[in-house]
mmCIF file of C-alpha atoms and ligand atoms in Angstrom:
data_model
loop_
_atom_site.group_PDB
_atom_site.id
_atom_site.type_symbol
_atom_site.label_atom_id
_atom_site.label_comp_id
_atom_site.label_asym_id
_atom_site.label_seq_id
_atom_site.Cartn_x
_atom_site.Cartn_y
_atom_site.Cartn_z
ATOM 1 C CA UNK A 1 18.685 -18.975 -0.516
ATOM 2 C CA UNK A 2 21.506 -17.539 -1.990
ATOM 3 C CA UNK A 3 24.676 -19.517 -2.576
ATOM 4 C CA UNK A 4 27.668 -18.146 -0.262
ATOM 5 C CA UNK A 5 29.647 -21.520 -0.024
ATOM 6 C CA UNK A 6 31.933 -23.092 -1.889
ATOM 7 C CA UNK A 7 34.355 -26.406 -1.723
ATOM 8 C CA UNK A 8 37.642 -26.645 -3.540
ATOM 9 C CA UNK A 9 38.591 -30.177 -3.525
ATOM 10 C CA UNK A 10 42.825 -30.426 -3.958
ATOM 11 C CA UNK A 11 43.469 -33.607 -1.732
ATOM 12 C CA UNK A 12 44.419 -35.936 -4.714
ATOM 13 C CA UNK A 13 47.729 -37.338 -5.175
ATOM 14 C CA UNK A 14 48.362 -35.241 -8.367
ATOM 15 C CA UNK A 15 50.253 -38.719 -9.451
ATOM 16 C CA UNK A 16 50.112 -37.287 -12.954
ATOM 17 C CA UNK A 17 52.391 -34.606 -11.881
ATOM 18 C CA UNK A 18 55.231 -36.579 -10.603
ATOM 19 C CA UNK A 19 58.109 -36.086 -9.618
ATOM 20 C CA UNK A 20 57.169 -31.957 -9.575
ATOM 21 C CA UNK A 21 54.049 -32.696 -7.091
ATOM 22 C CA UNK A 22 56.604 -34.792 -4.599
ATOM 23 C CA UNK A 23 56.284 -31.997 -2.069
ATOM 24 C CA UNK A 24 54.537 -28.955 -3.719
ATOM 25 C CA UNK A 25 51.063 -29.597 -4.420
ATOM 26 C CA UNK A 26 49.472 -29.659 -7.986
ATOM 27 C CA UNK A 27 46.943 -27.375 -7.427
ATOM 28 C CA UNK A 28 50.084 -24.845 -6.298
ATOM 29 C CA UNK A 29 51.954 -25.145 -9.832
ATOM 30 C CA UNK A 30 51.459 -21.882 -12.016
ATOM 31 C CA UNK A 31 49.726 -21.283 -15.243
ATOM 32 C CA UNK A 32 51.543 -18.082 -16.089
ATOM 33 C CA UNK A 33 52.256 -16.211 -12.901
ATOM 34 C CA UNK A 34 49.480 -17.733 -10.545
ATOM 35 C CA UNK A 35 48.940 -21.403 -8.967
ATOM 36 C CA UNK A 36 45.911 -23.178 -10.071
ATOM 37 C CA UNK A 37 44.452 -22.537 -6.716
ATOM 38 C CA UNK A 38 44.105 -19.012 -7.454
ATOM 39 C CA UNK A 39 42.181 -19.653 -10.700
ATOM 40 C CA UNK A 40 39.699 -21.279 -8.746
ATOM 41 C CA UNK A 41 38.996 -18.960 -5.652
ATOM 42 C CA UNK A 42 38.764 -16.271 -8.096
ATOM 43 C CA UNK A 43 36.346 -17.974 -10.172
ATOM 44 C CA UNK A 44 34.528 -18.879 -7.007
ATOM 45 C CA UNK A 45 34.410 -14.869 -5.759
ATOM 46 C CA UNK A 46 33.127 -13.971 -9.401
ATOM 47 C CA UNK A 47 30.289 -16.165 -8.794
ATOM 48 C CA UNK A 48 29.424 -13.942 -5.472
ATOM 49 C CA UNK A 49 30.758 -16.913 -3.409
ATOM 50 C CA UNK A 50 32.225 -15.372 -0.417
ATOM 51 C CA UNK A 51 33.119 -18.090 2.116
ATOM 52 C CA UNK A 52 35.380 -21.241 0.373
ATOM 53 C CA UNK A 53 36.763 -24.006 1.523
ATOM 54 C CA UNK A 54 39.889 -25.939 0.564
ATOM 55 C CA UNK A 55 40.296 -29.730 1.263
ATOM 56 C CA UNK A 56 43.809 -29.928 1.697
ATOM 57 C CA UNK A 57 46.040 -33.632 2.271
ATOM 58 C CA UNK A 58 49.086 -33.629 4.805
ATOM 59 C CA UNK A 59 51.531 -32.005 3.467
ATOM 60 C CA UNK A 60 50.105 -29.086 1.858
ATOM 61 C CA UNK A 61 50.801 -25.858 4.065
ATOM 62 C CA UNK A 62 51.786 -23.995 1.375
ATOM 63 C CA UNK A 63 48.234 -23.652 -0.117
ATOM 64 C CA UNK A 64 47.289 -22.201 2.887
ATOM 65 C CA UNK A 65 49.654 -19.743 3.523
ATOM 66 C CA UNK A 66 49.404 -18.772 -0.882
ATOM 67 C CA UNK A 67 46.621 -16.699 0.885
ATOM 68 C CA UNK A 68 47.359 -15.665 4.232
ATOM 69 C CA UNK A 69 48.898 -12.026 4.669
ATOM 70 C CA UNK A 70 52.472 -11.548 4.105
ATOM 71 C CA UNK A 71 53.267 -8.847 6.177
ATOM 72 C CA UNK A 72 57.435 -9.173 5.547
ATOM 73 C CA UNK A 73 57.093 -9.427 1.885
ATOM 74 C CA UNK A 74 53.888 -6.658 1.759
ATOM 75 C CA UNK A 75 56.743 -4.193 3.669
ATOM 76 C CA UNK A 76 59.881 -4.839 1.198
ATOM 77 C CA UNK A 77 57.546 -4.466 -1.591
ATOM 78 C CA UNK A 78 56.106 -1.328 -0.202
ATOM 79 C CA UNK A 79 59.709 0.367 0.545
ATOM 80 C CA UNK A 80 60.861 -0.530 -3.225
ATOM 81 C CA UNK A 81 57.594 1.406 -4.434
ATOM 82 C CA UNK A 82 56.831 -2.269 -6.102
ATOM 83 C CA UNK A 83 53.148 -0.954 -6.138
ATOM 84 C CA UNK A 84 51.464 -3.023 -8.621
ATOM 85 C CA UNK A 85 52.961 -6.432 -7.440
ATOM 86 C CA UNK A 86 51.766 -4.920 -3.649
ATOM 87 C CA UNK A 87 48.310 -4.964 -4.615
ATOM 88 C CA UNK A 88 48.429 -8.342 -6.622
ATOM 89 C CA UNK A 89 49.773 -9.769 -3.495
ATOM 90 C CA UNK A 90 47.476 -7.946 -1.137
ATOM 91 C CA UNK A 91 44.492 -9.264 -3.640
ATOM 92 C CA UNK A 92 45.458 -12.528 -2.930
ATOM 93 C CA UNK A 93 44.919 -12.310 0.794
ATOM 94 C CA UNK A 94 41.483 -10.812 -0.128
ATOM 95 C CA UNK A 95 39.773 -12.741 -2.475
ATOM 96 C CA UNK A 96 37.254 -14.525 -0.184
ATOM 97 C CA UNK A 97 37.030 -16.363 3.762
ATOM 98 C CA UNK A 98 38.961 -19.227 3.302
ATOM 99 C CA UNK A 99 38.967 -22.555 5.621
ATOM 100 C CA UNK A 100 40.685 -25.507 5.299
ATOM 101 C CA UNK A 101 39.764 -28.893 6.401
ATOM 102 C CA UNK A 102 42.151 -32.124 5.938
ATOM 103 C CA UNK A 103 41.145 -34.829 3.921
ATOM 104 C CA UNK A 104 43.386 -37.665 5.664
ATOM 105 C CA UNK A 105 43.186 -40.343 3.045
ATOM 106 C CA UNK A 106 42.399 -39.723 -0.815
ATOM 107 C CA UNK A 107 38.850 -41.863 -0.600
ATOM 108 C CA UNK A 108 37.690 -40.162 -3.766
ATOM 109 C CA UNK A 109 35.747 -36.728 -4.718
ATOM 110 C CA UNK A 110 32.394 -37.632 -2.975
ATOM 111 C CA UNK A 111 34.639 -38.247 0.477
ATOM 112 C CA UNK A 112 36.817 -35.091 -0.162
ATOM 113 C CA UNK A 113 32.880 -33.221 -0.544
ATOM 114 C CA UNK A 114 31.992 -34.800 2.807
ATOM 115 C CA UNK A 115 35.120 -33.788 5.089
ATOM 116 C CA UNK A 116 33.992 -29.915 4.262
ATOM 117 C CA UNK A 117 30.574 -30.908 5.537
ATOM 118 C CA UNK A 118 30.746 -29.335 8.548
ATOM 119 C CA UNK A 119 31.544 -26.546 6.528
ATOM 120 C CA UNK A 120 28.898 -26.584 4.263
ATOM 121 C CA UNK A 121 26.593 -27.072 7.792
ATOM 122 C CA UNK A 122 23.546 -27.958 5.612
ATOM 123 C CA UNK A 123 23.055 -24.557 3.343
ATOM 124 C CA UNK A 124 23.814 -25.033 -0.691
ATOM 125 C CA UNK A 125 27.316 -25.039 -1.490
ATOM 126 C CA UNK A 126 29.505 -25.164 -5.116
ATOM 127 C CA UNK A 127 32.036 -27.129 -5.600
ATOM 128 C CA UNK A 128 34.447 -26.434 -8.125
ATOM 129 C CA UNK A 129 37.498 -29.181 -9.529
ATOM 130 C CA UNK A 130 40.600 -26.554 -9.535
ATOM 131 C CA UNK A 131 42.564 -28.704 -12.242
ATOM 132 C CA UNK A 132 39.605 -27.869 -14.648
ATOM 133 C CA UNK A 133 40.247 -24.580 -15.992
ATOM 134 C CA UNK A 134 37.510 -22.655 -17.225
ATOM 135 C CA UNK A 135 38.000 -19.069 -19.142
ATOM 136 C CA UNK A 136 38.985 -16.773 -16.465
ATOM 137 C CA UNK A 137 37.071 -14.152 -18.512
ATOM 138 C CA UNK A 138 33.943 -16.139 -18.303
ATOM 139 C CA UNK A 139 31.564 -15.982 -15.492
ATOM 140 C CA UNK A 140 30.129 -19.698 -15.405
ATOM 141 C CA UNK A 141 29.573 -20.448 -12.028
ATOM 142 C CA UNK A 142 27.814 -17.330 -11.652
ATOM 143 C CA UNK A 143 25.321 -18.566 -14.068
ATOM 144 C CA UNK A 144 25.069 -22.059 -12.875
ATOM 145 C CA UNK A 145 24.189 -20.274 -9.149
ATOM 146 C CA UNK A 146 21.542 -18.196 -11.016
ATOM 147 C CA UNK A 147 19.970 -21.794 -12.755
ATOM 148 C CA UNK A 148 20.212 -22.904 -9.226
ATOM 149 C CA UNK A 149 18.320 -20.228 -7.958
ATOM 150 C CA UNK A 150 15.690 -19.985 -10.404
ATOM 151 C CA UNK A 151 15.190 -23.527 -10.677
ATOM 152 C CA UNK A 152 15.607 -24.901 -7.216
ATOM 153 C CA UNK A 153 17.543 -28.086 -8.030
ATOM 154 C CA UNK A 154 21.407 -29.100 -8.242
ATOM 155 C CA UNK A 155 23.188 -27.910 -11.185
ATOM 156 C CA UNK A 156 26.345 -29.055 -13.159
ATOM 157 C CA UNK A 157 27.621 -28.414 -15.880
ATOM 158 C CA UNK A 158 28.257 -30.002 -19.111
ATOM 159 C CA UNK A 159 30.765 -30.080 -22.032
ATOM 160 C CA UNK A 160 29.805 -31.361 -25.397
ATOM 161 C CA UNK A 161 33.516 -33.567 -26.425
ATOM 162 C CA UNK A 162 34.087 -35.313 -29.445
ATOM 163 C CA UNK A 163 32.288 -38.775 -28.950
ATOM 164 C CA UNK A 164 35.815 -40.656 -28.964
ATOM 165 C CA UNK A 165 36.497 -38.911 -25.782
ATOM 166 C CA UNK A 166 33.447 -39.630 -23.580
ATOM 167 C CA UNK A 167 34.595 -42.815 -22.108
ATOM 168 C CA UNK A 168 36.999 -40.688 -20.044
ATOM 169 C CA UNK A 169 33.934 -38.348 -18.581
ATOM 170 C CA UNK A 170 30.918 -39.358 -16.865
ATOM 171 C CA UNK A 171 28.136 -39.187 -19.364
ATOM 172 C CA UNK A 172 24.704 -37.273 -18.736
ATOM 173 C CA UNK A 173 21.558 -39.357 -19.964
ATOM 174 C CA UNK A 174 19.287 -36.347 -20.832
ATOM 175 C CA UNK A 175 15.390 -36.076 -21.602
ATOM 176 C CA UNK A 176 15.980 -33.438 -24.527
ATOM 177 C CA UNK A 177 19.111 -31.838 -25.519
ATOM 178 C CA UNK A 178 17.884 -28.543 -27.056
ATOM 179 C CA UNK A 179 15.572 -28.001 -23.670
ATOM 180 C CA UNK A 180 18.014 -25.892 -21.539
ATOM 181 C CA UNK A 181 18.746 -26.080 -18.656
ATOM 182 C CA UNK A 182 19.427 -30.327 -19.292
ATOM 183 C CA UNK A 183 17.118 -32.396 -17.303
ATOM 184 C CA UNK A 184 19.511 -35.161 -16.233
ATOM 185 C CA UNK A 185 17.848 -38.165 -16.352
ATOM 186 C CA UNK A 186 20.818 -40.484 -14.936
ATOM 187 C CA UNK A 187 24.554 -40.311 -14.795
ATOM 188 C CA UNK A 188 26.768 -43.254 -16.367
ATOM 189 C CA UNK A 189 30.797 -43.091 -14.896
ATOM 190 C CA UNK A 190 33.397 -44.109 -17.742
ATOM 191 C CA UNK A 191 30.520 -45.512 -20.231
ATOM 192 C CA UNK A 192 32.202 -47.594 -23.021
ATOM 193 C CA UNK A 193 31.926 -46.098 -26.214
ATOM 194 C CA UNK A 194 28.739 -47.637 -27.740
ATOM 195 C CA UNK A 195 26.956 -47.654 -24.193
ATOM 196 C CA UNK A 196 27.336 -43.942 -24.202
ATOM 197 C CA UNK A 197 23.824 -42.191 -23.408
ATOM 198 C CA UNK A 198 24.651 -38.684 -24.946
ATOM 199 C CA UNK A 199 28.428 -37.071 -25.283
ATOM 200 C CA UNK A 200 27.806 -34.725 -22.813
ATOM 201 C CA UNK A 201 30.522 -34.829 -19.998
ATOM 202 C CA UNK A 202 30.266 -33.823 -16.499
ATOM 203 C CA UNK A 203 33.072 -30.949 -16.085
ATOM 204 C CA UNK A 204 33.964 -29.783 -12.827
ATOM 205 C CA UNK A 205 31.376 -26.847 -11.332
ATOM 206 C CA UNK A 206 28.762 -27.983 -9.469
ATOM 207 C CA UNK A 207 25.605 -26.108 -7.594
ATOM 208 C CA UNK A 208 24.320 -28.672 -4.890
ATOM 209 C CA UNK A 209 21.595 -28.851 -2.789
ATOM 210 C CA UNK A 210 22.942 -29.964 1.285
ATOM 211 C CA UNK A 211 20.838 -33.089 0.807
ATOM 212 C CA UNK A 212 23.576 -34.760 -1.201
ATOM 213 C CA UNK A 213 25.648 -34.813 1.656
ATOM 214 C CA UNK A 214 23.078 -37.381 3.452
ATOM 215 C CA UNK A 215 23.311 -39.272 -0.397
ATOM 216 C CA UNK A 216 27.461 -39.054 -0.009
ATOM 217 C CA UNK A 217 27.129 -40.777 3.625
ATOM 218 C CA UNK A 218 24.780 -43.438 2.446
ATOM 219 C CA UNK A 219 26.963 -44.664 -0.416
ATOM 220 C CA UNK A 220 29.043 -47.792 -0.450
ATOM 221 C CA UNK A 221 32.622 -47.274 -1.460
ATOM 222 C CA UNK A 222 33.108 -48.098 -5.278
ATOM 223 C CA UNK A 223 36.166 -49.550 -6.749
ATOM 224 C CA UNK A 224 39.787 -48.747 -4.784
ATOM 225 C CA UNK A 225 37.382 -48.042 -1.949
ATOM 226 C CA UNK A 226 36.294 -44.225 -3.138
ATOM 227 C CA UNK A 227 33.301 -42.521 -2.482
ATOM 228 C CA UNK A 228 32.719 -41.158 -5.983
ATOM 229 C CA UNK A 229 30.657 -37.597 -5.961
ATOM 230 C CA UNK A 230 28.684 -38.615 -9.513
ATOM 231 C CA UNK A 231 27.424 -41.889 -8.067
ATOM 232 C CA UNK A 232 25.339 -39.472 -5.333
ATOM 233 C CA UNK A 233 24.244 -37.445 -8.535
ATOM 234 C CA UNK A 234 23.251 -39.779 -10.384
ATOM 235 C CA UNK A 235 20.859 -40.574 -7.310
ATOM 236 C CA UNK A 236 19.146 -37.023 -7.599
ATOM 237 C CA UNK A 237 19.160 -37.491 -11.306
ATOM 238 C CA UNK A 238 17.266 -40.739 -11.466
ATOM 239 C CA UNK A 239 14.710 -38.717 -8.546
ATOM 240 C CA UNK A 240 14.375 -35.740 -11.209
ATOM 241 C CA UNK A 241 16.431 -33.338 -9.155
ATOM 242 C CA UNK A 242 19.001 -32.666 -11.461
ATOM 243 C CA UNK A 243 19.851 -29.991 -14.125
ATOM 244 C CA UNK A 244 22.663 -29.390 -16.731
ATOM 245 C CA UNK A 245 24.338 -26.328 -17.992
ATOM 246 C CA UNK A 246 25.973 -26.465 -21.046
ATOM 247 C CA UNK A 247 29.769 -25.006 -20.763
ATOM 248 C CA UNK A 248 30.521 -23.512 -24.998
ATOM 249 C CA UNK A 249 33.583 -21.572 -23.533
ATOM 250 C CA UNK A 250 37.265 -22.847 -23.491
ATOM 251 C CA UNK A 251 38.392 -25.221 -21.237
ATOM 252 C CA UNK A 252 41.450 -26.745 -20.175
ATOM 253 C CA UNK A 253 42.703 -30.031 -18.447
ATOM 254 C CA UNK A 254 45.574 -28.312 -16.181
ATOM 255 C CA UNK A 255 45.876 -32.342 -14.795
ATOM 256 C CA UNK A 256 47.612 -33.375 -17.276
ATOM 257 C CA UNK A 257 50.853 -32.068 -19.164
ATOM 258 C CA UNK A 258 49.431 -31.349 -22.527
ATOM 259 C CA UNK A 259 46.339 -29.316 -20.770
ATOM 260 C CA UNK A 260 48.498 -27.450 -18.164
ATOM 261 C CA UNK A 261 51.008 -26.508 -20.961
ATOM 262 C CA UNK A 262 48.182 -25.482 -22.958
ATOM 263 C CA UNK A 263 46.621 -23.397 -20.577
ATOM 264 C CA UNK A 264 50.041 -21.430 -20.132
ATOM 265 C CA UNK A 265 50.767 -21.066 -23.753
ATOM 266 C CA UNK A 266 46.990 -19.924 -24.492
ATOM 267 C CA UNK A 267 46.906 -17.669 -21.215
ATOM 268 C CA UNK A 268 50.318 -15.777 -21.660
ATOM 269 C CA UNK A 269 49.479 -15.612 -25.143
ATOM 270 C CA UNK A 270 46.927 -12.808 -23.826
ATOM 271 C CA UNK A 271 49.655 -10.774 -21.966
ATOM 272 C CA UNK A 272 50.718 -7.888 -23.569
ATOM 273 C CA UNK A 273 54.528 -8.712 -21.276
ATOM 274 C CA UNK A 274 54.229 -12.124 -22.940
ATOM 275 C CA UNK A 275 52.478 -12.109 -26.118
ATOM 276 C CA UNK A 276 55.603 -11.996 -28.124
ATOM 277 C CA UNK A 277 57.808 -14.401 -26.737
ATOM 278 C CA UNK A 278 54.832 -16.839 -27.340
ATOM 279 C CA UNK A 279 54.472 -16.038 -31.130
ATOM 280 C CA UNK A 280 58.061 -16.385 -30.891
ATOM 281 C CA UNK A 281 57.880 -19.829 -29.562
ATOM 282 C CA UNK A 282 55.322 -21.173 -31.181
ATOM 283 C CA UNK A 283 56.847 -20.058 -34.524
ATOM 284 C CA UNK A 284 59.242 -22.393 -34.043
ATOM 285 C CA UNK A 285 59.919 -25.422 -35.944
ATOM 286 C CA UNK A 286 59.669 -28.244 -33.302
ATOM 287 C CA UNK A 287 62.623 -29.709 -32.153
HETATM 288 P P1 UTP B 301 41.878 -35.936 -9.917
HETATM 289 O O1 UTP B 301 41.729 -37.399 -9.954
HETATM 290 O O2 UTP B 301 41.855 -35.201 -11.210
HETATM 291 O O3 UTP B 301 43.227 -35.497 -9.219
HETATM 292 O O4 UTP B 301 40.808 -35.330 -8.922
HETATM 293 P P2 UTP B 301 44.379 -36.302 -8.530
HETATM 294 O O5 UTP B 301 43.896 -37.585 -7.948
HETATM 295 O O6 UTP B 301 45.055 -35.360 -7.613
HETATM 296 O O7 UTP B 301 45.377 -36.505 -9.772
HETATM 297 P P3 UTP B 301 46.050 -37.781 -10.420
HETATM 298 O O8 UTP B 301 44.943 -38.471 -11.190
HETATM 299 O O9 UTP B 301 46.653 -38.622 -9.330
HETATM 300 O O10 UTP B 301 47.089 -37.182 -11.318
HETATM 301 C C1 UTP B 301 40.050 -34.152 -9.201
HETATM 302 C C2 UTP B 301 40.123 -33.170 -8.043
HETATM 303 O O11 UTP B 301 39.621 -33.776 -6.841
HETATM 304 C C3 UTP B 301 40.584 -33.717 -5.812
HETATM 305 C C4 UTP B 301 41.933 -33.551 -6.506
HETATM 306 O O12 UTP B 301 42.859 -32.880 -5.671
HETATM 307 C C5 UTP B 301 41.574 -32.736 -7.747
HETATM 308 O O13 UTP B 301 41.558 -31.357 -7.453
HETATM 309 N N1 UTP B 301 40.494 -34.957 -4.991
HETATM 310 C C6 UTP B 301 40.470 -36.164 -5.613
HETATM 311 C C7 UTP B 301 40.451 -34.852 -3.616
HETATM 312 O O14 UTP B 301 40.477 -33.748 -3.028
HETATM 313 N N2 UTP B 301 40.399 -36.010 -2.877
HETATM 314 C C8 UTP B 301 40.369 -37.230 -3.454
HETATM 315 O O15 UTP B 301 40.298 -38.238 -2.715
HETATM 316 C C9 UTP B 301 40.403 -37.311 -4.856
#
């Protein structure tokens, strides 16, 4: 069956983002000229998905109406002969079906997955983590859908990080590491360094079969009483249901400062309206 859905998880608290993420929501903050939403509903129709769904918290209207029509704006725009920022705008409103569901307390990933089950109304579905940027020229998700096609089993995908940073991931145990796709043999959350059964992270694309929905429901809530999305993997990995994709293209962390910074330096380096004011920048000697 092809893959149509997909679920945008943006509920968190975006703590790391405080004060700006008070009232405007993380996901909403730009990298260059777009919010971080965008990034990810693109990505999502690049990958052929065509209906998405955004779990939203109180509070954030303004995601939803990033990509409802704008028929005021689309008619001063039109009478200045603003043509090109027309269409970027009109694009917007375009990109995919988009739904919204409310995720009323922040219980965690897995329970931000199950409020879009109705949704997902048992057929495969993606889900993709918007704060994890992936190269916008790259086509990853597409791929993953394709491994998920061909093989018939959940897919996620991987990042090889330097093994003083896999404490902060959730680590893939796999059977052989040059046999791709991975066959995941378990999942370990936060493994202390030495514990650590490869340095493969999870990163945030996933390709999931509806069945882990049923695993999500079944699950006791883990520490600060979340439902934790890796704890049902690691369910389908242990029953030999789950593969790995290996990410090799760039990546950033737009959660935190240093990642979100980076990603606007390193995207607006690629602008031909911003290239120079970045060499500019970054030519300087720091303050
Ligand atoms: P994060 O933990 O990175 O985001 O969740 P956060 O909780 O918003 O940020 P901090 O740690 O407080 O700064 C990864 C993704 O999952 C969503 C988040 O919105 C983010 O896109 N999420 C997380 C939910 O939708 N619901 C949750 O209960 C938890």
């Amino acid at each position: 069956m092809p893959i149509r859905k997909g679920v945008i998880p943006a509920a968190g608290l975006g703590t790391r983002f405080l004060p700006a993420s008070k009232a405007v929501p993380k996901v909403l903050l730009p990298i260059v000229d777009r919010p971080v939403i965008q990034y990810a509903v693109e990505e999502m129709a690049r990958a052929g998905i065509t209906q998405i769904c955004i779990v939203l918290s109180h509070g954030q209207g303004a995601i939803s109406d990033h990509f409802a029509p704008a028929p005021e704006l689309e008619a001063v725009l039109e009478k200045a002969g603003k043509t090109e920022l027309l269409e970027e705008v009109r694009r917007t409103e375009t990109l995919a079906d988009i739904f919204y569901v409310q995720q009323h307390r922040p219980l965690g990933l897995g329970h931000a997955v199950v409020c879009a089950a109705d949704f997902i109304d048992d057929e495969p579905f993606a889900v993709l983590l918007p704060d994890e940027l992936f190269d916008p020229k790259d086509n990853f998700l597409g791929e993953m859908v394709e491994t998920f096609e061909v093989e018939g089993a959940s897919v996620v995908a991987g990042l090889e990080v330097p093994h003083e940073e896999i404490c902060r991931y959730g680590a893939m145990a796999i059977e052989d590491l040059e046999v791709e796709p991975l066959r995941i043999l378990s999942l370990v959350e936060k493994p202390p360094l030495d514990e650590a059964p490869s340095d493969i992270a999870i990163v945030g694309r996933y390709v999931l079969e509806p069945a882990v929905l049923a695993l999500l429901a079944k699950l006791p809530p883990g520490a600060l009483g979340e439902i934790q999305l890796t704890d049902a993997l690691d369910i389908l990995a242990r029953e030999g249901r789950l593969l790995g994709k290996l990410y090799r293209g760039r990546r950033w962390d737009a959660g935190n400062k240093q990642g979100f910074l980076r990603a606007n330096f390193d995207l607006a380096a690629e602008r031909p309206d911003l290239a120079a004011t970045v060499a500019d920048l970054l030519g300087r000697p720091v303050a």
